[in-house]
CSV table of C-alpha atoms in Angstrom, one decimal:
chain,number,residue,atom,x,y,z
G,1,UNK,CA,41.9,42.2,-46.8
G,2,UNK,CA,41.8,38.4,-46.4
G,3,UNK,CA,45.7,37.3,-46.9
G,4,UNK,CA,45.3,34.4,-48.4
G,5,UNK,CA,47.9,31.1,-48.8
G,6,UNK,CA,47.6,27.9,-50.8
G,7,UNK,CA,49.4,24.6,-48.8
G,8,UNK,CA,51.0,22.5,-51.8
G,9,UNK,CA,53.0,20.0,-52.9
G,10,UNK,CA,53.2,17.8,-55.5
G,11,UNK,CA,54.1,14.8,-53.6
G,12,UNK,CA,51.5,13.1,-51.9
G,13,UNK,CA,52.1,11.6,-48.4
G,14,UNK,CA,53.8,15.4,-47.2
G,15,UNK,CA,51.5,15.7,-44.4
G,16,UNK,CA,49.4,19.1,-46.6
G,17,UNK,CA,45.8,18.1,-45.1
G,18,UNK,CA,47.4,18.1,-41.6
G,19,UNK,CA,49.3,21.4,-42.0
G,20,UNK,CA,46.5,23.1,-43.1
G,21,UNK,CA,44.1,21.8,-40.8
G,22,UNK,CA,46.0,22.6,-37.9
G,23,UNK,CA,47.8,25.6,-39.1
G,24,UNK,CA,43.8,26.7,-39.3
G,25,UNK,CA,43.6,26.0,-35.7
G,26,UNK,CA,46.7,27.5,-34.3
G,27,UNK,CA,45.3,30.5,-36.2
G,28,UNK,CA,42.1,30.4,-34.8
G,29,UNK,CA,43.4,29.9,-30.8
G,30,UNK,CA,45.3,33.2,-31.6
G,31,UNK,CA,42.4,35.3,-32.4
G,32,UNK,CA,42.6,35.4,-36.1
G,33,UNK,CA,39.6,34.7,-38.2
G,34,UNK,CA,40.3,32.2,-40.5
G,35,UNK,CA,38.2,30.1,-43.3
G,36,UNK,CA,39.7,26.6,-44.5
G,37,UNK,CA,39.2,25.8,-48.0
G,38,UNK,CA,39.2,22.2,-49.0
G,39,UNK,CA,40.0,21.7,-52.6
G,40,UNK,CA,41.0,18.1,-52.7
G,41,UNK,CA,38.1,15.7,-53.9
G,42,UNK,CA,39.0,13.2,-51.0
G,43,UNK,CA,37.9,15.9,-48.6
G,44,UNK,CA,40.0,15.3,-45.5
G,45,UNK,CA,40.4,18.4,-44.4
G,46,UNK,CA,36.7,18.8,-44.2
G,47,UNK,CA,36.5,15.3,-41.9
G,48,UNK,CA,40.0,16.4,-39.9
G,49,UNK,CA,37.9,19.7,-39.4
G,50,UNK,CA,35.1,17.7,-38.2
G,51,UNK,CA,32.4,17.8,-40.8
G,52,UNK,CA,30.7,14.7,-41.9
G,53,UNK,CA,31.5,15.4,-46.3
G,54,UNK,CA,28.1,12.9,-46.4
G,55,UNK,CA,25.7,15.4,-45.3
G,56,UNK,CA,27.2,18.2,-47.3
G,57,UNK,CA,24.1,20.2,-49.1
G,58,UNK,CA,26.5,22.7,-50.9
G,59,UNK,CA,30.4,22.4,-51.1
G,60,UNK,CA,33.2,24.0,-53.1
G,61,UNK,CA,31.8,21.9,-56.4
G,62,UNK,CA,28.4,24.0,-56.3
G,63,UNK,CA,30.8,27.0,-55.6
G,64,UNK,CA,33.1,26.2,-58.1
G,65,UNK,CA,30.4,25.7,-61.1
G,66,UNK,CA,28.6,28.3,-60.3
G,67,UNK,CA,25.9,27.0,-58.7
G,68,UNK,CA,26.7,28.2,-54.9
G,69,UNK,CA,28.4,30.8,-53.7
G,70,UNK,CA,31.1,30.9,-50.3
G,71,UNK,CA,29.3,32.6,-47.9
G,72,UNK,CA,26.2,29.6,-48.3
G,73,UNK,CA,28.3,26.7,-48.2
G,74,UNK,CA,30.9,27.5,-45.9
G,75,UNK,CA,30.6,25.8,-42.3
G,76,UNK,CA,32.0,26.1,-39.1
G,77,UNK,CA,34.1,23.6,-37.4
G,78,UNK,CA,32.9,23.5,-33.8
G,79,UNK,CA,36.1,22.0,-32.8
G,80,UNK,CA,38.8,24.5,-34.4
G,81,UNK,CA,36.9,27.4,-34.1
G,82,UNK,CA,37.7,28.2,-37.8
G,83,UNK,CA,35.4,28.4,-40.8
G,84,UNK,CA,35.6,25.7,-43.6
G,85,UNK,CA,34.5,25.4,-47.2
G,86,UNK,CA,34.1,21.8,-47.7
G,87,UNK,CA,34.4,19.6,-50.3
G,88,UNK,CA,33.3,15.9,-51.0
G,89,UNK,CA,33.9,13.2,-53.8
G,90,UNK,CA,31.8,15.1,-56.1
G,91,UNK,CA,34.6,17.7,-56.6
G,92,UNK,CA,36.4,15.4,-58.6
G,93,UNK,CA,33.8,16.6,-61.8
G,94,UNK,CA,34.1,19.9,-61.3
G,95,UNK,CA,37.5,19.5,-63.4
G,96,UNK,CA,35.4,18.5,-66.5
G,97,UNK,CA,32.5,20.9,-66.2
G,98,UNK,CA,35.4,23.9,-65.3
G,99,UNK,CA,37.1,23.4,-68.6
G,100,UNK,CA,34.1,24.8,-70.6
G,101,UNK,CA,33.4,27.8,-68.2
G,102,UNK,CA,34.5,31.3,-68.6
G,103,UNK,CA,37.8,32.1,-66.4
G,104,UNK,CA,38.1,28.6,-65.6
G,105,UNK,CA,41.5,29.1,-63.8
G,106,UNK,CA,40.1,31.9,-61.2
G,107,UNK,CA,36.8,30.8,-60.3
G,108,UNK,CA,38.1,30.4,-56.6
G,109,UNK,CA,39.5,33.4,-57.0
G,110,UNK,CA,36.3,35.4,-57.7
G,111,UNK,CA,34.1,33.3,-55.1
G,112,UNK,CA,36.8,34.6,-52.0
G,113,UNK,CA,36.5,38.0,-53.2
G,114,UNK,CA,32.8,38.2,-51.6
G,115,UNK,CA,33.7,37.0,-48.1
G,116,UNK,CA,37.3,38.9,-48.5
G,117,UNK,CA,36.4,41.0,-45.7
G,118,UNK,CA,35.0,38.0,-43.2
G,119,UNK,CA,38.1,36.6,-42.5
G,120,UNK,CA,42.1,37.5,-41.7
G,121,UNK,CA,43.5,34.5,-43.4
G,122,UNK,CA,42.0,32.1,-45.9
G,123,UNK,CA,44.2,28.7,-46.0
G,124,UNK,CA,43.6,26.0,-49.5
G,125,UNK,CA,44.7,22.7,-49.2
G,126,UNK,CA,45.3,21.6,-52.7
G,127,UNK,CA,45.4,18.5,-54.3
G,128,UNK,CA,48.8,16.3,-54.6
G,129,UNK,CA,48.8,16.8,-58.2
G,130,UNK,CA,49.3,19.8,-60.7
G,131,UNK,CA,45.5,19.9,-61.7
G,132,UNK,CA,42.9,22.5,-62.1
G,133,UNK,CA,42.1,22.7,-58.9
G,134,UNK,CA,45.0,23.4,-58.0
G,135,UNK,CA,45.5,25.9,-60.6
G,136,UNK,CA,42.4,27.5,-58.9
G,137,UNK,CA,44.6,27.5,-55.7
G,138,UNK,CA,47.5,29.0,-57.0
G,139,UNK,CA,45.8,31.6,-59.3
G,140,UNK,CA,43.7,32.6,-55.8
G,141,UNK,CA,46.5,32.8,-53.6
G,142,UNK,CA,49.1,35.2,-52.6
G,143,UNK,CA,51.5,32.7,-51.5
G,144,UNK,CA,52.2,29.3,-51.1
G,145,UNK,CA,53.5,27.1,-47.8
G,146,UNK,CA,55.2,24.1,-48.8
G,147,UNK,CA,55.5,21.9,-46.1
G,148,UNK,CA,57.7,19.3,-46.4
G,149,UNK,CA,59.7,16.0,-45.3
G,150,UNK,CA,63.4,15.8,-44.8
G,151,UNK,CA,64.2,13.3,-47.0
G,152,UNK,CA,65.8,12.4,-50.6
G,153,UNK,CA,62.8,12.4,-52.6
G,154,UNK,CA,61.4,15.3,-51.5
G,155,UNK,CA,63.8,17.4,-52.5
G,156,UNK,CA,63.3,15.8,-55.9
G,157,UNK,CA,59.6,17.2,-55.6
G,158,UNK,CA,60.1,20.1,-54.2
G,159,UNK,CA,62.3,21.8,-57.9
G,160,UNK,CA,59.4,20.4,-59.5
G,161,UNK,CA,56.6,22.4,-57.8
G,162,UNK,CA,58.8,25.5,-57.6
G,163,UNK,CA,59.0,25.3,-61.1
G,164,UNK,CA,55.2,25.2,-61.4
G,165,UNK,CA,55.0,28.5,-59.1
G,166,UNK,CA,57.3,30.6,-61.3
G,167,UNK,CA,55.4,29.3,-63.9
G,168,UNK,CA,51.8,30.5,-62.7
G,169,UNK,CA,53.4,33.6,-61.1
G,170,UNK,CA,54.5,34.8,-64.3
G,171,UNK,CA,51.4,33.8,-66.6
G,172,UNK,CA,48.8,33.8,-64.1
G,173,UNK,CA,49.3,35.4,-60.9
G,174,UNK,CA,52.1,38.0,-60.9
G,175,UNK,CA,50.7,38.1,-56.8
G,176,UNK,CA,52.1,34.5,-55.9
G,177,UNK,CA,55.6,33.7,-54.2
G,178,UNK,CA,56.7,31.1,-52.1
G,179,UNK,CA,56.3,32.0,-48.5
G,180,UNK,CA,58.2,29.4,-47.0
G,181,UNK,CA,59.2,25.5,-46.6
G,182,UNK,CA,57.8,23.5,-43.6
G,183,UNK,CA,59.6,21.1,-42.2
G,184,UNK,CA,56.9,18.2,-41.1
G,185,UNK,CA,57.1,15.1,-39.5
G,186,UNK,CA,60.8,15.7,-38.4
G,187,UNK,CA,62.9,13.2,-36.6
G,188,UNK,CA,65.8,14.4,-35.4
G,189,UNK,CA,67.1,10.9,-34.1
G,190,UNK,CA,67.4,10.2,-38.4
G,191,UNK,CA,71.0,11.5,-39.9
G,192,UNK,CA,69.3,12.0,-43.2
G,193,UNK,CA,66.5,14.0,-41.8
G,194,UNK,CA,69.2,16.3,-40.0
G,195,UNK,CA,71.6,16.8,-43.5
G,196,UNK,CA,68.3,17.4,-45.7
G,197,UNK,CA,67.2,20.2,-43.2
G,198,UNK,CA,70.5,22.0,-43.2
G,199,UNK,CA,70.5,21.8,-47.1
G,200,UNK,CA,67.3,23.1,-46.9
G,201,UNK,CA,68.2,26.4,-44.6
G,202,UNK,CA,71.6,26.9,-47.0
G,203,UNK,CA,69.7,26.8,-50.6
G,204,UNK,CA,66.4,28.4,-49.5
G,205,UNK,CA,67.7,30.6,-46.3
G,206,UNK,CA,64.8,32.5,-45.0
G,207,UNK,CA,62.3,31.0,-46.6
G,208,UNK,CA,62.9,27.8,-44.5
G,209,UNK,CA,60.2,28.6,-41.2
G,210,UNK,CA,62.0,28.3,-38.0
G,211,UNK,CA,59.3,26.1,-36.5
G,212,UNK,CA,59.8,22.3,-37.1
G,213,UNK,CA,56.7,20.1,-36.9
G,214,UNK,CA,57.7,16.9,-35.1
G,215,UNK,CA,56.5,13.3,-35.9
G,216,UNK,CA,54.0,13.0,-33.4
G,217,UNK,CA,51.4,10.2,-33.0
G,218,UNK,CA,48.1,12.5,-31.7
G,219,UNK,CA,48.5,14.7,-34.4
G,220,UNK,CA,47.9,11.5,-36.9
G,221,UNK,CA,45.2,10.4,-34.5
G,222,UNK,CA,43.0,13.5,-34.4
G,223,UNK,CA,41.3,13.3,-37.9
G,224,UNK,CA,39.8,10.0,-36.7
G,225,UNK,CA,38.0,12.2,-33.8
G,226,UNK,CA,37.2,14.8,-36.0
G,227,UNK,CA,39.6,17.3,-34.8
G,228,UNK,CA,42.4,19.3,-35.3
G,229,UNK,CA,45.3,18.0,-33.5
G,230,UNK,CA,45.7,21.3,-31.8
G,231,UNK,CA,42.5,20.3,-30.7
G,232,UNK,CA,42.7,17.0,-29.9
G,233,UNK,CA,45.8,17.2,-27.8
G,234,UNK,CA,46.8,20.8,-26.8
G,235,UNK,CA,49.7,19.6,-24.8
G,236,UNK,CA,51.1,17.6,-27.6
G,237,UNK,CA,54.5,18.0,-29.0
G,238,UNK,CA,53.0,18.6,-32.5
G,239,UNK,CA,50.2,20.6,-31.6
G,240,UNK,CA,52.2,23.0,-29.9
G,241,UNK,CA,54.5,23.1,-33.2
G,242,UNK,CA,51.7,24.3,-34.8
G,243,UNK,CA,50.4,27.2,-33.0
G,244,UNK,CA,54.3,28.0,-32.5
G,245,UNK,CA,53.6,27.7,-36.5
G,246,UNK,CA,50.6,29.9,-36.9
G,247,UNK,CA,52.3,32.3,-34.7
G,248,UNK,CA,55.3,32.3,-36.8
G,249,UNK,CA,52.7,32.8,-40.1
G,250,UNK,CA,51.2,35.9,-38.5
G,251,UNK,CA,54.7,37.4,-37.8
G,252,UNK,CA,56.0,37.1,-41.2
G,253,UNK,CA,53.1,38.8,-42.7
G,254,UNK,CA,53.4,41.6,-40.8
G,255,UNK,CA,56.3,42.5,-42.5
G,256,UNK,CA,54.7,42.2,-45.9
């Protein structure tokens, strides 16, 4: 069984697309089999992964109204060796059409139920904002990451979405917890940066991954290329975080 993990946060500007993008990667260099699910209208995950969102013929809009299923539009990104379902601008209606259609919370749910047995991990980058797409996300996943800077007004973001979780978790999914915080685009040189992660590790504890992404400039210049940052620049600081990352994911799973 696919396990299967929504990256959210309710702040925009948390570095989400690049987690999941490359957290899809480091995955994918370990031997896992992984699908990527873009469920953000912008579709930036599906360009970091390096498919052009132009040309798509079905995406998760077709999939989501019924009129595609997974296992037609999914495609594979030649340079993370993982698989994607992609999404474009037209995504964006599929929040109208979904409020008239049976189940309209778990139709993501139900379409990753036929490819369950394709993959080891399914990853959903969701939206910066508590929509129904996201809803979609939370409702399909067993968990969510929450990566996250270390700074004042994250924190500040971070009770809201927690609240959110306990809220779908007990009228939605009884499935979904919080698998853990990720510290992204950490500088260590920043006092701030160093008393927000400790406050972090004391209120959440284990939850808090021991990998720390750092700021890292190839990571932010891979999506332009079309690739994953562990792609892009293997011997990168923050491409190395991340497989450190995915390796981290697959160990804590284990124990599930």
């Amino acid at each position: 069984m696919a396990r299967i993990f929504c990256v959210a946060n309710q702040k925009g500007g948390v570095g989400k697309t690049t987690t999941a993008v490359n957290l899809a990667a480091g995955m994918a260099k370990l031997g896992q089999r992984v699908l990527l699910v873009d469920l953000d209208p912008q579709g930036n995950a599906t360009m970091g992964a390096g498919i052009n969102k132009a040309e798509l013929e079905n995406s998760i809009y077709e999939v989501l109204v019924g009129l595609s299923n997974v296992a037609t539009a999914r495609k594979n990104s030649e340079t993370g060796r993982f698989d994607v379902l992609p999404a474009n601008r037209e995504l964006a209606g599929a929040e109208v059409e979904m409020v008239e259609l049976e189940q309209r919370e778990k139709r993501l749910k139900i379409a990753l139920a036929e490819v369950d047995a394709d993959y080891d991990f399914v990853l959903i980058d969701c939206p910066p904002a508590l929509s129904m797409l996201t809803l979609n996300g939370l409702c399909a996943a067993h968990g969510v990451i929450i990566p996250m800077q270390c700074e004042y007004y994250a924190l500040e973001g971070l009770s809201d979405l927690v609240n959110t979780i306990k809220k779908v978790h007990a009228k939605l999914n009884p499935d979904l917890r919080i698998i853990g915080l990720l510290r992204v685009m950490f500088d260590p040189r920043m006092t701030l940066s160093q008393q927000v992660s400790a406050q972090l590790e004391q209120h959440f504890g284990d939850k808090v991954f021991k990998t720390i992404i750092p700021r890292n400039v190839r990571l932010a210049e891979a999506p332009s290329y079309g690739m994953p940052g562990v792609s892009f620049d293997p011997s990168s600081k923050g491409a190395q975080a991340y497989v450190a990352f995915g390796a981290e994911m697959v160990e804590r799973i284990k124990s599930w």
